[in-house]
Short mmCIF file of C-alpha atoms in Angstrom, two decimals:
data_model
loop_
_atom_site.label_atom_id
_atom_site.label_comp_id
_atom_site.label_asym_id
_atom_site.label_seq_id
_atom_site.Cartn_x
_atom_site.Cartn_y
_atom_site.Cartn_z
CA UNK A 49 172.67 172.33 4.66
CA UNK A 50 171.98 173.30 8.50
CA UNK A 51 174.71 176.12 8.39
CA UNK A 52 173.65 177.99 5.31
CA UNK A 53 170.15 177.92 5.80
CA UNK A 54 170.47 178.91 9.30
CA UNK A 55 172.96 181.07 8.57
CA UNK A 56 175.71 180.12 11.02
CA UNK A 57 178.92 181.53 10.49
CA UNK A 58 181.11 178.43 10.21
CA UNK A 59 184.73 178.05 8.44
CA UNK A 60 186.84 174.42 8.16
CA UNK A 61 189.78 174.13 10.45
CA UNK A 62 190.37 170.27 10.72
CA UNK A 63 193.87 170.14 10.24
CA UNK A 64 193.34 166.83 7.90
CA UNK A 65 191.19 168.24 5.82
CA UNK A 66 193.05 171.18 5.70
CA UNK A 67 196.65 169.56 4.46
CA UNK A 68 194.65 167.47 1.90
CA UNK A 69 192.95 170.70 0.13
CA UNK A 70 196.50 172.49 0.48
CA UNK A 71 198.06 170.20 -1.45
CA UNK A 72 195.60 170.19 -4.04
CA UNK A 73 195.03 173.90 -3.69
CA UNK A 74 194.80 175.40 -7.44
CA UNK A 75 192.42 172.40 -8.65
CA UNK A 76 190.17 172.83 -5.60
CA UNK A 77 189.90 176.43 -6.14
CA UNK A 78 189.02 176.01 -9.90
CA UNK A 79 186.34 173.40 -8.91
CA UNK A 80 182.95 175.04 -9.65
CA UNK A 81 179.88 174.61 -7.10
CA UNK A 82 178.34 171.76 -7.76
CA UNK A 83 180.28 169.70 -10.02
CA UNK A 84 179.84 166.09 -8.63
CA UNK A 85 183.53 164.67 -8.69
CA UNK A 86 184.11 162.18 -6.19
CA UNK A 87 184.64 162.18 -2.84
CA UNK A 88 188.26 162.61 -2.04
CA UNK A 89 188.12 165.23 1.04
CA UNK A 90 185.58 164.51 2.92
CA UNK A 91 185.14 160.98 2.97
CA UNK A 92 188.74 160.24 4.27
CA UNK A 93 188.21 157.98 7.41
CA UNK A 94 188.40 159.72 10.63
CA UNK A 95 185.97 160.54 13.90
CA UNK A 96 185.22 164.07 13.43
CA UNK A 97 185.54 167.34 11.44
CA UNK A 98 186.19 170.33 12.62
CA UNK A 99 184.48 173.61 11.94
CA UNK A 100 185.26 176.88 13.60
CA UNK A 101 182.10 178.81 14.59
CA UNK A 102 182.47 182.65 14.32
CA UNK A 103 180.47 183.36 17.60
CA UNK A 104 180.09 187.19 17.29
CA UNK A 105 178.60 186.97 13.49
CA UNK A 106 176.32 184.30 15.09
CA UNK A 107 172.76 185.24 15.15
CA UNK A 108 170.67 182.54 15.84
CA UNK A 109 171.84 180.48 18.75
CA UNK A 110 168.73 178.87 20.02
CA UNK A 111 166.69 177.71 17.26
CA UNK A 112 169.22 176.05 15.50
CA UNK A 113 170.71 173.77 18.02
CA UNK A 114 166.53 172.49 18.16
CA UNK A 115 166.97 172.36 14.37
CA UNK A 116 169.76 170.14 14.33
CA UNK A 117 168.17 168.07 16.65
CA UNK A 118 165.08 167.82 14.42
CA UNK A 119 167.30 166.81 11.48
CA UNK A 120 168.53 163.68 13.58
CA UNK A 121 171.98 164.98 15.06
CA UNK A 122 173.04 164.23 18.45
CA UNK A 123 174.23 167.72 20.13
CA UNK A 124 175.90 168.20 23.24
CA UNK A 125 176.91 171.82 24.27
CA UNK A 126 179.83 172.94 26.21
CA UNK A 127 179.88 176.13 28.11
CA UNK A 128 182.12 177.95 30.45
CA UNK A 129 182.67 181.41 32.02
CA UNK A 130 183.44 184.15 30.09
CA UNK A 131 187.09 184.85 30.87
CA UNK A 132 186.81 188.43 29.24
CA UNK A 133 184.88 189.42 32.08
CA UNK A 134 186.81 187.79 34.78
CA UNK A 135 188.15 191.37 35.23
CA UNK A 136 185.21 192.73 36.04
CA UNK A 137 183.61 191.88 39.42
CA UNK A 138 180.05 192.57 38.43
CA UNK A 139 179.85 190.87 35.26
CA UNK A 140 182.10 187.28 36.33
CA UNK A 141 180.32 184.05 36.13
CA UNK A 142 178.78 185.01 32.49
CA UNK A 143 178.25 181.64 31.21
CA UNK A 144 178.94 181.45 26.82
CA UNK A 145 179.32 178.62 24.65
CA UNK A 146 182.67 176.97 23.91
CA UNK A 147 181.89 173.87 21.98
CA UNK A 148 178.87 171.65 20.29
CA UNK A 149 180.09 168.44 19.41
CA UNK A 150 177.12 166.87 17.01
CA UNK A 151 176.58 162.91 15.99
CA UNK A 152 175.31 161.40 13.37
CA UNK A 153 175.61 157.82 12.82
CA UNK A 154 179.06 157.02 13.40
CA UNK A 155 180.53 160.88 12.87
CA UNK A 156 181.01 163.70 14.41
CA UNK A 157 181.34 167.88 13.90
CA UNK A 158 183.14 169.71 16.55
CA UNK A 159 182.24 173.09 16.18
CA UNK A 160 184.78 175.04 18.18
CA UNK A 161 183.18 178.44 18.72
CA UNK A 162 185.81 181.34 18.59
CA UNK A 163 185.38 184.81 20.36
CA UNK A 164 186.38 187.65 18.99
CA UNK A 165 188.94 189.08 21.87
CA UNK A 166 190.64 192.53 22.59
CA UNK A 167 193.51 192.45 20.09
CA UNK A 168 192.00 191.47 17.21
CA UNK A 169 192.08 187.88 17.37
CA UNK A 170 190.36 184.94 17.97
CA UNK A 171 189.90 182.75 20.88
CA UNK A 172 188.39 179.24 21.63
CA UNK A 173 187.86 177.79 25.39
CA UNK A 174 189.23 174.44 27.40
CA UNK A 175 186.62 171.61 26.38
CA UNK A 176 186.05 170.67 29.66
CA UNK A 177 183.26 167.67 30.60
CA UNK A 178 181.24 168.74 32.99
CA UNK A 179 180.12 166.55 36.03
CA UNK A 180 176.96 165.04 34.35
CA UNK A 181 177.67 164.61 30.57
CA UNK A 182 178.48 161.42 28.63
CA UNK A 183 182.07 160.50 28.41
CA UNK A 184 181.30 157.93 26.05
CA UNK A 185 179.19 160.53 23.73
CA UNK A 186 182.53 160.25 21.24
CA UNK A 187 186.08 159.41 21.19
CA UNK A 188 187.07 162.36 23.49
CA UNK A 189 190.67 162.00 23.60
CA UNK A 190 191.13 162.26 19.14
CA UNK A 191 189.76 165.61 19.19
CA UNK A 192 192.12 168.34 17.66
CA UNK A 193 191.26 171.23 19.74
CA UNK A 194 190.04 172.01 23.32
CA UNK A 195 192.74 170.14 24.95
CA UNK A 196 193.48 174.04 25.82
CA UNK A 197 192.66 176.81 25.20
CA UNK A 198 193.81 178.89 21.90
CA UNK A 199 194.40 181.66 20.30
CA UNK A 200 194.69 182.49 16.33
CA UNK A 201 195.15 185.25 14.50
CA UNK A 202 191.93 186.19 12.79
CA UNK A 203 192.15 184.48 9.36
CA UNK A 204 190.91 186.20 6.39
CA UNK A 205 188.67 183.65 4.74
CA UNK A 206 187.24 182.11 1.15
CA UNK A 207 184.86 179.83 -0.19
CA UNK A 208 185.82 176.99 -1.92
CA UNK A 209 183.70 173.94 -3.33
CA UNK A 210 184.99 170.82 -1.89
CA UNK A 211 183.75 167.37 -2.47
CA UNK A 212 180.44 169.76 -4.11
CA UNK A 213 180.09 171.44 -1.02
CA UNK A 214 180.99 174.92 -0.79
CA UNK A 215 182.74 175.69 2.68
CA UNK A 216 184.65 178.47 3.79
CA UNK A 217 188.72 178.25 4.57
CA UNK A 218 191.19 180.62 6.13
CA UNK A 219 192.72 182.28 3.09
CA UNK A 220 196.27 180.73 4.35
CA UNK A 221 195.54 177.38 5.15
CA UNK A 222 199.58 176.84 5.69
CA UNK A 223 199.61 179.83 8.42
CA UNK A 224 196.51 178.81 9.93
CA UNK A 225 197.94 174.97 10.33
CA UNK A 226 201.26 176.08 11.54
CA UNK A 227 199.17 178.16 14.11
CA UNK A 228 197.87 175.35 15.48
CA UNK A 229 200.11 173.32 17.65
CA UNK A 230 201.64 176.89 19.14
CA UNK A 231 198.02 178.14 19.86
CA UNK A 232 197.99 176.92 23.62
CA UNK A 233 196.27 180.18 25.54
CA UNK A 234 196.80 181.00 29.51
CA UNK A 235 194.71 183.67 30.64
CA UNK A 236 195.65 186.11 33.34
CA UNK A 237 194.77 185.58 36.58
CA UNK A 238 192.34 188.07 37.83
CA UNK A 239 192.03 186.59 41.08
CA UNK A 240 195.06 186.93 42.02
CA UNK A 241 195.86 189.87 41.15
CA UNK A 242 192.35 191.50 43.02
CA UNK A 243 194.09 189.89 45.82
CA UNK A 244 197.32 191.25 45.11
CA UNK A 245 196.03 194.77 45.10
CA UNK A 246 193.53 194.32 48.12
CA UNK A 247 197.20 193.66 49.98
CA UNK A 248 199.50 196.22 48.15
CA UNK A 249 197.48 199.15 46.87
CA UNK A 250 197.82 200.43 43.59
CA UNK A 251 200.09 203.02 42.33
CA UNK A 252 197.59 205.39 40.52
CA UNK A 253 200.00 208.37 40.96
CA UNK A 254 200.54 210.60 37.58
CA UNK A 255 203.90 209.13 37.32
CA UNK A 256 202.87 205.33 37.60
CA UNK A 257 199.78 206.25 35.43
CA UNK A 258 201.95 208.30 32.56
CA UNK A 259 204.56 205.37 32.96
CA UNK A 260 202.02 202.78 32.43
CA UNK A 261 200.85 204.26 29.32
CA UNK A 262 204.19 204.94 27.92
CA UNK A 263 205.27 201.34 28.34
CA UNK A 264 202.37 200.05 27.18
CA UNK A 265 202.91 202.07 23.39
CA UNK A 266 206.28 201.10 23.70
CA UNK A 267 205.65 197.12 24.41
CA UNK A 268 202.77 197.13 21.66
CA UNK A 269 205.41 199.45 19.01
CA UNK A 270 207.96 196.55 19.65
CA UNK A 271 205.55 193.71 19.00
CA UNK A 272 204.27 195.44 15.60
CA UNK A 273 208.26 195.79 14.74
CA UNK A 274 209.40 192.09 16.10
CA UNK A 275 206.51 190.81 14.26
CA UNK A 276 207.10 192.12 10.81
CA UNK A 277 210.46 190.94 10.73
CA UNK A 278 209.16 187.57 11.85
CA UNK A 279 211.26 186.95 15.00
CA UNK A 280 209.27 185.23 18.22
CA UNK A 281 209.93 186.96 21.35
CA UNK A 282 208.17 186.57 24.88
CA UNK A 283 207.14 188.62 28.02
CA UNK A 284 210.53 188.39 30.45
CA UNK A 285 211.86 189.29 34.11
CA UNK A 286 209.58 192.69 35.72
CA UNK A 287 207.37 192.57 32.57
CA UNK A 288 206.39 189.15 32.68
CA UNK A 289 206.28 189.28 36.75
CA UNK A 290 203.81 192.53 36.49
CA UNK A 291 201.69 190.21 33.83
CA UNK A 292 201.42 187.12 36.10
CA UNK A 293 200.80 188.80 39.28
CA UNK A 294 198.78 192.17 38.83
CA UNK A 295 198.06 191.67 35.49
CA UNK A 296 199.58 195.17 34.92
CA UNK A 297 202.50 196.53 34.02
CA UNK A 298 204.80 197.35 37.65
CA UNK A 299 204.97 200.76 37.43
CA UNK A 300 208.17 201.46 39.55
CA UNK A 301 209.90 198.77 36.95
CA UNK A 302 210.82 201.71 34.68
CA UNK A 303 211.87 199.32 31.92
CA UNK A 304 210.17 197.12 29.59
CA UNK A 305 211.67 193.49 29.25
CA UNK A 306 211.51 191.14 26.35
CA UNK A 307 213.31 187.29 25.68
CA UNK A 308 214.35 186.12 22.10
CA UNK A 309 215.74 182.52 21.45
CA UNK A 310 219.01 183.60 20.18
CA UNK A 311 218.28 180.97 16.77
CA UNK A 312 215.26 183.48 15.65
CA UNK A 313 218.22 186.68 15.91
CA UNK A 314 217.83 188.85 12.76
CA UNK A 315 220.78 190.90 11.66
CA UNK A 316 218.48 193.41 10.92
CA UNK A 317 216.76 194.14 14.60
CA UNK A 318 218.54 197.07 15.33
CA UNK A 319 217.78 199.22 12.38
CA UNK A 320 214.17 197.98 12.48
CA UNK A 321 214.06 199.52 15.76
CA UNK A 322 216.09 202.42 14.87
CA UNK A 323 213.85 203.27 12.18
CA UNK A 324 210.67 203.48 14.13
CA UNK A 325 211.93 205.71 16.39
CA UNK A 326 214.11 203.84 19.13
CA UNK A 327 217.65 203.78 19.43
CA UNK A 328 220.10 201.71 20.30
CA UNK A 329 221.27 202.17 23.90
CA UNK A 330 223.44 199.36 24.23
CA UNK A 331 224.57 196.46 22.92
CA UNK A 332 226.51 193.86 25.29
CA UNK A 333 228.05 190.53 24.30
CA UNK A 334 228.03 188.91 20.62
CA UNK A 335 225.41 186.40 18.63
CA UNK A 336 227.87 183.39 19.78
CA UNK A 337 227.47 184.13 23.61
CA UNK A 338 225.72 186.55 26.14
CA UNK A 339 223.82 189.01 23.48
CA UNK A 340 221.64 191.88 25.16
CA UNK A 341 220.17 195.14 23.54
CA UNK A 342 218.85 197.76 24.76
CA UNK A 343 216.99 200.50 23.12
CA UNK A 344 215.57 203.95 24.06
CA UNK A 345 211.78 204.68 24.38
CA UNK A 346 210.51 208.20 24.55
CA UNK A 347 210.45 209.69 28.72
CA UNK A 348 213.56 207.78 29.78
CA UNK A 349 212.09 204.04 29.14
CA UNK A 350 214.42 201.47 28.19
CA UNK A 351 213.02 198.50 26.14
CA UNK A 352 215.50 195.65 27.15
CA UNK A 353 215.83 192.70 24.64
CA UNK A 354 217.47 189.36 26.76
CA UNK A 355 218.70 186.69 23.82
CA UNK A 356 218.25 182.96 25.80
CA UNK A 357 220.80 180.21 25.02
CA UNK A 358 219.92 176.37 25.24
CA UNK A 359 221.72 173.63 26.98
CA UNK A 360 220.88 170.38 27.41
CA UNK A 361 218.85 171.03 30.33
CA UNK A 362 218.20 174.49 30.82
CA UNK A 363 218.12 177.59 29.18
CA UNK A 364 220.21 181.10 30.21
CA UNK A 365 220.65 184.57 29.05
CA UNK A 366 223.66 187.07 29.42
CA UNK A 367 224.14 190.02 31.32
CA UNK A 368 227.40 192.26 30.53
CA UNK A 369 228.60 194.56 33.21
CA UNK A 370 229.94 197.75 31.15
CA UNK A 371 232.92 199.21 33.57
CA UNK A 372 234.55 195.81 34.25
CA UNK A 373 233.44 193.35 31.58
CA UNK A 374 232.24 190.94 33.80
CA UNK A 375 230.27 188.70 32.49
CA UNK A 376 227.27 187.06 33.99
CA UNK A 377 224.47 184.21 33.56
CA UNK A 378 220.85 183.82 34.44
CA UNK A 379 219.91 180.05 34.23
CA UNK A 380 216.32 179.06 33.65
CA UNK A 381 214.70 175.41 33.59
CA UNK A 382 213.09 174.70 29.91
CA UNK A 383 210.00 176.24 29.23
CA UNK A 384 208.01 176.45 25.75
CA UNK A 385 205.49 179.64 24.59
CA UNK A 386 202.17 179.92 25.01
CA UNK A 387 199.95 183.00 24.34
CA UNK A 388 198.51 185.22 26.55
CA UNK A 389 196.28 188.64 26.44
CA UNK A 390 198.30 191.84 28.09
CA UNK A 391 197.90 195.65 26.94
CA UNK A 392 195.10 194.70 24.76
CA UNK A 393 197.45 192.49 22.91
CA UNK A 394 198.04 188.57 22.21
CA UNK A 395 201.32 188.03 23.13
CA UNK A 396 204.02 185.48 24.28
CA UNK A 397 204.74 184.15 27.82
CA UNK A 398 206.81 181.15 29.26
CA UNK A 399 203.86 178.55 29.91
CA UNK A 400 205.72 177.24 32.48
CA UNK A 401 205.17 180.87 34.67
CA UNK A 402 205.49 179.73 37.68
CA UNK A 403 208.86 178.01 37.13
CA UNK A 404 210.24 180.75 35.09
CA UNK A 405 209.45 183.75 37.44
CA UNK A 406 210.76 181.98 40.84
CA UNK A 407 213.99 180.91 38.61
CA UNK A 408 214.77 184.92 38.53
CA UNK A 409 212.63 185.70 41.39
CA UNK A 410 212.40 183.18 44.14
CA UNK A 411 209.91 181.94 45.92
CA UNK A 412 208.77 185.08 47.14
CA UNK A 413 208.11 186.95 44.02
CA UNK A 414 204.42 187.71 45.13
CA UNK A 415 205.71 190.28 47.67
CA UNK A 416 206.83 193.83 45.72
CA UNK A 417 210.68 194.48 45.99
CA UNK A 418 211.66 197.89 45.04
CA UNK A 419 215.35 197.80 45.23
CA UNK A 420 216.82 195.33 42.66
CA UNK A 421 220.49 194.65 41.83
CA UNK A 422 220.74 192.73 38.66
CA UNK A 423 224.32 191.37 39.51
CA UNK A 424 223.08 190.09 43.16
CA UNK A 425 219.42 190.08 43.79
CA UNK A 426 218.41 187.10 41.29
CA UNK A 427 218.62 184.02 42.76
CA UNK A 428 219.48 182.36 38.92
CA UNK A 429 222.50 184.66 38.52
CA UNK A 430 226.34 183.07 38.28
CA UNK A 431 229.15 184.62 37.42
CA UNK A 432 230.70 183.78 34.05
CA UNK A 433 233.90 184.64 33.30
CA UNK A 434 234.73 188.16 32.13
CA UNK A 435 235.18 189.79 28.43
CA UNK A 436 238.92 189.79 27.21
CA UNK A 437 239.68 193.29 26.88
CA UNK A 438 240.84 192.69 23.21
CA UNK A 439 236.71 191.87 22.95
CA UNK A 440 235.75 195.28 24.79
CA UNK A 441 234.91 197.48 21.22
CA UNK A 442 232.60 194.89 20.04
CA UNK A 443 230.91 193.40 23.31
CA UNK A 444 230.30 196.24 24.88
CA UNK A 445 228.57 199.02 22.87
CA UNK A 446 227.39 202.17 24.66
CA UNK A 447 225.41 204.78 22.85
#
């Protein structure tokens, strides 16, 4: 009753509710408003629901937090800084809400407000307690989101009638509940990389500029391509340094690097890539052991595609050397994916960054090397074994 007459914008995401309706999705979209069946969504036991709030269609903040007060609830407001502006000195510290938890009797709505972010999706904030607020106000630790922050894809949506209510739901409910325990968010880290550029100045010649561009339509054509075929891929080696320490793309890096897990490989990559316009450079090593493709981007910029094996305890990737067919491995601790912003884009990185970077980079990957030799400078490189030459035709392709 508070959100429609007040008109916020609010849509169900509690993942209970969720898988309940889904399962019972034709009869619950047949149910007309107001039919009085009985209670079989709502009124499963739990602490809280959960309602997404649609912050940028909100219009009236204010009066209806006093509103909701008046009408008995309990509210308690969580706000942080606006990491959107983080990049800009002048407008930092901009404080916007990130969640209202609200009690009544003996239950709770967590309204987790998204933001609209540059990329087209959505994005909801760390619930975070500050210093002076009641850790006893509810059952903290059972809430589904806020743990960390996250990041969706912005859901088309519907109404439904459930229980006789009429609420809105993504129009997937299965994609928006598989989105959920993947939607873990790290931000990029402005400070640093002010810092980073107060020490090392910027490149802003033409050539790092016209560079910067160019990889930047190239990373965000192979992100629409990866993406329609369905295959996962992440930020990797120069690219995913130049994310985590300037925030930028390294202009000198003249390539654009991407990891797959070898188990989401699609036969079909290459002519996906082919057929928007980039073709295949190379292609070292086979699906079984050491894959790597590389294709060609428009002004001489490669777009180099690692494929990551697992072992027990660690991960590696492949590396091919075409005039000998030695073959050779970069070994990386586990790490899992977590989203991030870059190019105006929501993308993959390693959420373990730190471990991942200083795996192929050492300890002292904040300081700009120029000169890089794949076979030698990585400290996670080992030699491994080389190709038969019976193998040569099919493991090492050069185009």
């Amino acid at each position: 009753m508070l959100t429609s007459n007040q008109n916020v914008p609010v849509f169900l995401i509690d993942p209970l509710i969720l898988e309940l309706i889904n399962k019972d999705f034709e009869q619950v979209k047949n149910t007309s408003h107001g039919s009085t069946s009985e209670c079989k969504f709502f009124c499963v036991p739990r602490d809280f629901t959960a309602f997404a709030l649609w912050y940028h269609l909100w219009k009236n903040e204010e009066g209806w937090f006093r509103i909701a007060e008046n009408m008995g609830f309990q509210c308690l407001k969580i706000e942080s800084k606006d990491p959107r502006l983080d990049g800009i000195d002048s407008l930092s510290g901009t404080e916007i809400p990130l969640h209202y938890i609200c009690r009544l009797a003996n239950h709770a709505i967590h309204l987790v407000v998204f933001h609209e972010r540059n990329g087209n999706y959505l994005w909801h904030g760390h619930l975070r307690l500050k210093g002076h607020m009641d850790r006893r106000f509810v059952p903290f630790r059972k809430l589904q989101f806020g743990r960390y922050p996250g990041a969706f894809d912005r859901p088309e949506l519907q109404q439904i009638t459930v229980d006789g209510l009429e609420v809105f739901i993504p129009k997937d409910p299965v994609h928006f509940l598989e989105e959920i325990p993947h939607s873990r968010f790290i931000e990029c880290r402005y400070k640093e990389a002010r810092a980073f550029f107060q020490q090392y100045l910027d490149d802003n010649t033409v050539e790092a500029m016209t560079f910067r561009k160019n990889a930047k339509e190239l990373l965000q054509l192979a992100a629409k391509t990866l993406k329609k075929l369905g295959v996962r891929f992440w930020l990797s080696s120069g690219t995913c340094l130049g994310w985590y320490r300037q925030c930028n793309i390294i202009p000198y890096s003249k390539d654009v690097d991407l990891g797959i897990f070898i188990q989401d490989y699609k036969s079909d990559i290459i002519s996906a890539f082919q057929d928007v316009g980039l073709p295949l450079k190379h292609k070292f090593g086979k699906v079984e052991d050491s894959l790597e493709l590389s294709f060609q981007g428009k002004d001489d910029i490669k777009l180099d595609i690692f494929f990551f094996y697992e072992e027990t305890d660690h991960m590696w990737n492949g590396g091919t050397q075409a005039k000998t067919g030695k073959k050779f491995k970069y070994l990386f601790p586990k790490f899992t994916l977590c989203w991030t912003e870059f190019v105006d884009m929501k993308i993959h990185v390693p959420c373990e960054t730190v471990e991942y970077i200083e795996a192929n980079y050492g300890k002292s990957w904040k300081i700009p090397v120029k000169t890089w030799d794949w076979k030698r400078s990585p400290p996670n490189v080992r030699p491994n074994g080389i190709w038969p030459i019976s193998e040569w035709d099919e493991v090492i392709q050069l185009y």
